[in-house]
Every structure is written in structure tokens, then in C-alpha cells.
Amino acid sequence: MMIVMKEGATQEQIDHVVERIEEVGCSAHISKGELLTVIGAIGDRDRVAALGLEAAPGVDHIVPILKPYKLASTQFRKGQRTVVEVGDAKVGGDYFALIAGPCTVESRDQTLTVARTVADAGADMLRGGAYKPRTSPYSFQGLGVEGLRLLQEAKEETGLPVVTEVMDARDIENVVEVADVIQVGARNMQNYTLLSELGRTGLPILLKRGLSATLEELLMASEYILKEGNDKVMLCERGIRTFETAYRFTLDLLAVPTLRELTHLPIVVDPSHAAGRRDLVKPMSLAAAAAGADGIIVEVHNDPEKAICDGPQALPTDTFNEYAEHVFRVAEVAGKRTSRGVEA
Ligand code: PEP
Ligand code: MN
């Protein structure tokens, strides 16, 4: 339920509504706009309805949110889109951001070379994993703290904010020292205790869609982060499991306009992990930008043949500038502002 307060409602009236909601074991999420304050009541709907808050002083009206996700729903923000700001970059609303970098941090030379390339091409953020979710426990698992140190160095040199994954809550302490955005990998989308912990960091979170998760399940997962008071959540479509085996996963681009209808949160697309093949990455990137994605996260490597992981899908550094230019152009055609600007 969403309790919309009257214009000019007093703090006392707001506190009173919050108290009543909490009295019945529900929680209240306050969202203060320029003119109006909206209080989201989270918990048992019937109990909140029974409070008769329509009649409480300062309350204008009540909007029931029928979806199981509340804070993520379009209704919760009254149609206003969330823009997540990360350093100079903005994602969501009118803003499009390109996030690029290696799958995993391998070495100083590789990380800095890729970081310089993507920065020069106008990318808005650098991606790179220090903790890698690998299918096989015998595969390279990431450089850990040493990887974080290399990302820090790349950030200091290029000025690009860093997006990196956390798989285990025990690593959060180290990761928050470096990360500007914390990635939740597809395999952890339903790790609810991790999501709650990450919500409490207050850092922007890039939440990837699980391999077989519905959009509703993705939105419910985002709710775990939002309910901690962290509204800097970006959703990421990265391909889902289907019967098709010609490529790694099926990129569900219908998710982009569909999520836009269901949620105010920014929607990012990862064409690299969906495709698994570099020749498919550019066409899918352009399609994602055309579909209205708020951002793209893509893998780039200076020597893809020798990459420790995901080499076949990595864009080589020497092709990245043209790739970025084309992606930005399509995003602009779709009505977005990009770091290159329309005239660039
Ligand atoms: C990644 O971004 O490197 C990654 C492992 O992605 P996903 O969780 O989508 O497989
Ligand atoms: Mn990867």
C-alpha cells in the first residue's frame, strides 16, 4: 500500500502514519518528493487496510500496489524513473551508460590496458571481476584482494568508477573499499541474505537476472536490496536458459520494454554472457540500445585468445572504439543522453 500525504503534511503527521503502520508489525518506507511525501507500507496488506489510514490527519489518499514487489514497482515512484548516479555517470531515465572491461582481472598489464582503451572510447564505468563465479571449482576463481588492488589502480589512472562482483558476504568489507557499483551475479540473484547485506552497504548494486528467473523473481530479488533503504539498484538482463544451444544463453530483449513498464529501476543489458561469442555481441548491443536499455555491460580483452575466462565472447581492444561509437549512436536514436553527446 502506498499512503500519499497531502501537500504540506507535517512531520508529526508523517510520523503518526509510520507509527500506526509499525504497530501492526509492518514496515514503512518514506519517500519525500519536492511537494509530496509518499509512505510505502510493506507487510500484510489486510492489516494495513484495517488501520483506516485514509482518515488519518495529513493523508490525501491510499493507492494499493497489487504487485508482489512494492518498492520496485512503477506505481511506487508514481511513474518517475530512478536515475542511479555513479561518479560522473548516470544510468536510467534519459541517461545511458556503457560499462566495459575484462571478465576477470588477470594481471596489471591486462587490467590497465583494457581500462585505458575503454576510457578513451568514452565508456562510463570499468567492469572486472576479482571474485569469479565459475561453474567448475577447478577453474580460476579470481585474484581476490590482489584483483581489487589492480582495479583501484585502474580507477585512479582512468577516473572510471569500478563495477565488480561480490559472491560472499565475507568479502563485502574489502570490496566496498574499491567498488563504486557491486555486481550480483546471475547465480546469486536469489541469495537473499547476500542481497540484504548489500542493500545495507548503500552502494549502487547491479543485480543480474538469474539463469532461469522470471522478471517477477528478478523484481522480488531487487526488493531485498530496496527494503534496506538502498534505492540505487540497476537490473541486468544477461540471457536466460532456453532449449536453444546455438549460443550460450538467449538474450531476452523483451525484458527491456517489459521491465520499463513494471519498474522505475534502470535496466542494463549484458550481451556478452548471453551470446558467448564475440560476433554476436555487437548486433545484440545495438538491439539492446534500440530497445531502450539504460546501459550496456560488455566484456573487453587486450588478448582474447589468451583470456583466462570468457575469451570467446570478449571484444578485442582494437575494435572497441568503433563499437562504443555505434552503441552510443543507437542509444541516442532511442532518445538517451550519452557521454559522447549527440554532436560527438
Ligand atoms: C560476469 O559478469 O562476469 C558474470 C559471471 O556474469 P553472470 O553472473 O551474468 O554469468
Ligand atoms: Mn564473464
XYZ file of C-alpha atoms and ligand atoms in Angstrom:
355
model
C 0.000 0.000 0.000
C 1.167 3.484 -0.746
C -0.023 6.256 1.543
C 0.131 9.589 -0.256
C 0.332 12.501 2.178
C -1.253 15.891 1.442
C 0.933 18.675 0.143
C 2.330 20.410 3.231
C 1.691 17.460 5.574
C 3.664 17.968 8.786
C 6.460 15.751 10.096
C 4.223 14.917 13.036
C 1.515 13.639 10.679
C 4.069 11.582 8.755
C 5.477 10.128 11.997
C 1.964 9.264 13.125
C 1.251 7.249 9.950
C 4.611 5.460 10.285
C 3.856 4.598 13.910
C 0.434 3.159 13.049
C 1.963 1.023 10.277
C 4.677 -0.256 12.589
C 2.173 -1.004 15.345
C 0.672 -3.771 13.192
C 4.071 -5.340 12.506
C 4.583 -3.791 9.054
C 7.393 -1.506 7.974
C 7.186 1.944 6.456
C 9.357 3.292 3.674
C 9.271 7.063 3.362
C 9.861 8.720 0.012
C 9.980 12.503 0.113
C 9.436 14.331 -3.147
C 9.600 18.068 -3.694
C 5.926 18.538 -2.886
C 4.592 15.238 -1.688
C 5.612 12.591 0.769
C 4.653 9.018 -0.003
C 4.830 6.283 2.600
C 5.094 2.719 1.397
C 3.614 0.237 3.867
C 5.366 -3.081 3.477
C 3.913 -6.202 5.027
C 0.494 -7.768 5.461
C -1.878 -5.779 3.235
C -5.016 -6.617 5.176
C -3.558 -5.353 8.440
C -2.598 -2.026 6.891
C -6.013 -1.727 5.211
C -7.694 -2.321 8.570
C -5.928 0.738 10.025
C -8.205 3.058 8.067
C -5.345 5.441 7.370
C -7.475 7.324 4.805
C -8.871 9.205 7.775
C -5.552 9.947 9.496
C -4.538 13.630 9.634
C -2.441 14.743 6.660
C -3.296 11.712 4.486
C -4.534 12.542 0.993
C -5.259 9.104 -0.423
C -4.112 5.487 -0.490
C -3.008 3.532 -3.546
C -2.939 -0.241 -3.225
C 0.033 -1.813 -5.018
C -1.259 -5.103 -6.281
C 2.088 -6.469 -7.450
C 4.084 -8.650 -5.043
C 7.032 -6.262 -5.442
C 6.317 -2.857 -3.957
C 9.344 -0.561 -3.763
C 10.462 -1.626 -7.236
C 7.077 -1.060 -8.822
C 6.393 1.785 -11.231
C 3.470 2.848 -9.057
C 5.712 3.358 -6.044
C 7.520 6.207 -7.786
C 4.367 7.469 -9.454
C 5.847 6.889 -12.882
C 9.086 8.756 -12.130
C 12.185 6.817 -13.253
C 15.126 6.197 -10.953
C 18.447 7.585 -12.141
C 21.432 5.931 -10.455
C 24.447 8.234 -10.256
C 27.899 6.686 -10.121
C 30.638 9.321 -10.140
C 30.006 11.325 -13.299
C 27.935 8.555 -14.853
C 24.162 8.389 -14.765
C 22.076 5.309 -15.545
C 18.308 5.377 -16.025
C 15.690 7.860 -17.088
C 17.165 9.763 -20.038
C 20.687 8.546 -19.325
C 22.573 5.696 -20.937
C 25.859 4.310 -19.635
C 28.385 1.965 -21.215
C 30.168 -0.318 -18.751
C 33.113 -2.216 -20.192
C 36.133 -4.213 -19.121
C 37.525 -7.697 -18.764
C 35.571 -10.649 -17.441
C 38.191 -11.122 -14.785
C 41.186 -9.168 -13.580
C 44.191 -11.235 -14.653
C 47.237 -9.003 -14.433
C 48.306 -5.395 -14.050
C 49.114 -5.049 -17.729
C 45.819 -6.575 -18.897
C 43.698 -4.528 -16.481
C 45.355 -1.198 -17.220
C 45.456 -1.750 -20.996
C 41.751 -2.597 -21.141
C 40.846 0.211 -18.722
C 42.695 2.812 -20.829
C 41.043 1.563 -24.023
C 37.526 1.697 -22.683
C 38.097 5.067 -21.008
C 39.429 6.558 -24.270
C 36.381 5.251 -26.133
C 34.036 7.057 -23.731
C 32.914 4.173 -21.538
C 31.316 5.378 -18.326
C 32.481 2.624 -15.975
C 35.038 -0.155 -15.807
C 33.938 -3.725 -15.107
C 36.188 -6.528 -13.895
C 35.826 -9.468 -11.550
C 38.119 -10.190 -8.634
C 35.833 -12.943 -7.339
C 34.515 -15.132 -10.144
C 31.504 -17.452 -10.037
C 32.844 -20.391 -12.069
C 30.877 -23.468 -12.991
C 33.851 -25.662 -12.123
C 35.534 -25.403 -8.733
C 38.769 -26.352 -10.535
C 38.689 -23.246 -12.759
C 40.381 -19.948 -11.927
C 38.379 -18.292 -9.146
C 39.672 -14.725 -9.445
C 42.610 -12.850 -7.939
C 40.632 -11.760 -4.887
C 42.169 -8.890 -2.909
C 45.033 -8.554 -5.407
C 42.421 -8.130 -8.161
C 40.711 -5.402 -6.161
C 44.045 -3.617 -5.802
C 44.524 -3.657 -9.584
C 41.007 -2.301 -10.115
C 41.821 0.512 -7.701
C 44.930 1.357 -9.703
C 42.921 1.363 -12.956
C 40.309 3.593 -11.351
C 42.916 6.075 -10.135
C 44.525 6.264 -13.551
C 41.415 6.486 -15.722
C 38.930 8.056 -13.310
C 36.382 5.389 -14.260
C 34.105 4.082 -11.500
C 34.505 0.350 -10.909
C 31.838 -2.369 -11.152
C 32.872 -5.622 -9.508
C 31.154 -8.713 -8.169
C 30.702 -9.964 -4.632
C 29.777 -13.618 -4.160
C 30.303 -13.970 -0.442
C 29.189 -11.548 2.263
C 32.567 -12.081 3.972
C 34.244 -10.206 1.088
C 31.993 -7.142 1.255
C 34.340 -5.295 3.607
C 37.198 -5.478 1.104
C 35.087 -4.898 -1.993
C 33.420 -1.701 -0.728
C 36.877 -0.121 -0.457
C 37.190 -0.211 -4.252
C 33.784 -0.795 -5.832
C 31.558 2.047 -6.964
C 28.942 -0.494 -8.039
C 28.635 -4.003 -6.633
C 27.555 -6.666 -9.078
C 25.388 -9.562 -8.003
C 25.981 -12.354 -10.491
C 23.187 -14.341 -12.097
C 23.922 -17.324 -9.874
C 23.431 -15.249 -6.747
C 20.245 -13.441 -7.743
C 18.302 -15.425 -5.186
C 20.897 -15.327 -2.411
C 18.582 -13.272 -0.254
C 20.869 -12.859 2.751
C 23.602 -11.527 0.451
C 21.130 -9.131 -1.184
C 20.048 -7.748 2.189
C 23.682 -7.293 3.259
C 24.448 -5.499 0.009
C 21.404 -3.298 0.492
C 22.925 -2.157 3.766
C 26.178 -1.048 2.095
C 24.213 1.786 0.457
C 26.334 1.351 -2.687
C 24.737 1.089 -6.138
C 24.006 -2.554 -6.978
C 23.902 -4.168 -10.423
C 21.562 -7.129 -9.995
C 21.794 -9.725 -12.740
C 18.836 -11.844 -13.721
C 19.187 -15.492 -12.711
C 19.710 -18.055 -15.465
C 16.126 -19.273 -15.166
C 14.483 -16.413 -13.305
C 11.269 -14.742 -14.360
C 11.062 -10.963 -14.394
C 8.865 -11.127 -11.324
C 11.517 -13.149 -9.486
C 14.131 -10.577 -10.533
C 11.979 -7.761 -9.197
C 11.326 -9.632 -5.945
C 15.097 -10.063 -5.560
C 15.589 -6.312 -6.057
C 13.064 -5.747 -3.292
C 15.516 -7.325 -0.793
C 18.020 -4.555 -1.573
C 15.440 -1.770 -1.743
C 13.866 -2.694 1.575
C 17.177 -1.883 3.284
C 16.687 1.714 2.172
C 19.070 1.393 -0.777
C 17.283 2.573 -3.904
C 20.365 2.517 -6.144
C 19.538 -0.720 -7.895
C 20.133 -1.467 -11.579
C 18.622 -4.598 -13.095
C 20.575 -6.560 -15.679
C 19.285 -8.860 -18.408
C 22.143 -11.273 -19.241
C 20.440 -14.056 -21.137
C 18.291 -16.912 -19.893
C 18.231 -20.677 -20.367
C 16.103 -21.921 -23.225
C 16.188 -25.047 -25.380
C 18.420 -23.261 -27.899
C 22.056 -24.367 -27.884
C 23.440 -22.374 -30.831
C 24.600 -19.664 -28.434
C 25.322 -19.585 -24.724
C 22.020 -18.151 -23.448
C 19.006 -16.495 -25.057
C 19.155 -12.725 -24.671
C 15.662 -11.739 -23.628
C 15.372 -8.266 -25.088
C 11.647 -8.248 -24.482
C 12.663 -7.831 -20.848
C 13.764 -4.261 -21.578
C 10.440 -2.662 -22.544
C 8.554 -5.036 -20.241
C 10.609 -4.113 -17.177
C 10.242 -0.455 -18.100
C 6.522 -0.909 -17.689
C 6.791 -2.792 -14.401
C 9.563 -0.910 -12.602
C 11.184 2.507 -12.235
C 14.633 0.923 -11.853
C 17.260 1.288 -14.616
C 17.652 -1.656 -16.989
C 21.104 -2.711 -18.173
C 21.816 -5.401 -20.782
C 24.805 -7.770 -20.835
C 25.125 -9.089 -24.397
C 28.482 -10.818 -23.694
C 27.320 -13.571 -21.358
C 24.134 -14.133 -23.343
C 25.953 -14.568 -26.644
C 29.108 -16.344 -25.539
C 30.506 -15.432 -28.978
C 32.051 -12.089 -29.851
C 30.495 -11.893 -33.342
C 27.052 -11.732 -31.738
C 27.934 -9.124 -29.138
C 27.725 -6.017 -31.293
C 24.403 -6.771 -33.013
C 22.844 -7.623 -29.652
C 24.297 -4.450 -28.106
C 22.793 -2.305 -30.830
C 19.467 -4.101 -30.462
C 19.532 -3.585 -26.677
C 20.251 0.124 -27.083
C 17.465 0.384 -29.663
C 15.067 -1.388 -27.288
C 15.651 1.381 -24.756
C 18.233 -0.148 -22.385
C 19.624 2.329 -19.861
C 23.047 0.788 -20.118
C 25.173 -1.998 -21.531
C 27.805 -4.024 -19.700
C 30.243 -5.686 -22.063
C 33.456 -7.722 -21.856
C 36.652 -6.477 -23.489
C 40.141 -8.018 -23.557
C 43.505 -6.974 -24.995
C 44.336 -10.582 -25.961
C 41.062 -12.553 -26.003
C 42.744 -15.728 -27.231
C 44.750 -15.904 -24.037
C 41.996 -14.703 -21.692
C 41.664 -16.809 -18.535
C 37.900 -16.729 -18.758
C 35.236 -15.848 -21.317
C 37.795 -15.144 -24.085
C 35.470 -16.226 -26.945
C 32.952 -13.508 -26.065
C 35.421 -10.700 -25.308
C 35.614 -7.783 -27.735
C 39.249 -7.132 -28.685
C 40.519 -3.738 -27.504
C 41.326 -2.629 -31.067
C 37.666 -2.853 -32.082
C 36.235 -1.192 -29.015
C 36.290 2.439 -30.083
C 34.121 1.794 -33.135
C 31.859 -0.500 -31.139
C 31.299 2.185 -28.490
C 30.631 4.870 -31.086
C 27.936 2.768 -32.753
C 26.326 1.789 -29.443
C 26.204 5.416 -28.274
C 24.711 6.468 -31.593
C 21.882 3.956 -31.359
C 21.246 4.868 -27.710
C 20.914 8.489 -28.810
C 18.469 7.497 -31.551
C 16.468 5.772 -28.808
C 16.300 9.122 -27.018
C 19.105 8.728 -24.487
C 21.854 11.072 -23.437
C 25.308 9.510 -23.638
C 28.792 10.550 -22.559
C 29.668 11.331 -26.174
C 26.692 13.634 -26.691
C 24.657 13.945 -29.876
C 27.192 16.027 -31.777
C 30.217 13.921 -30.848
C 30.278 -11.819 -15.229
O 29.740 -10.698 -15.321
O 31.496 -11.998 -15.430
C 29.438 -12.990 -14.938
C 29.946 -14.104 -14.448
O 28.138 -12.805 -15.255
P 26.823 -13.703 -14.945
O 26.676 -13.698 -13.455
O 25.750 -12.962 -15.654
O 27.086 -15.067 -15.514
Mn 32.479 -13.193 -17.844
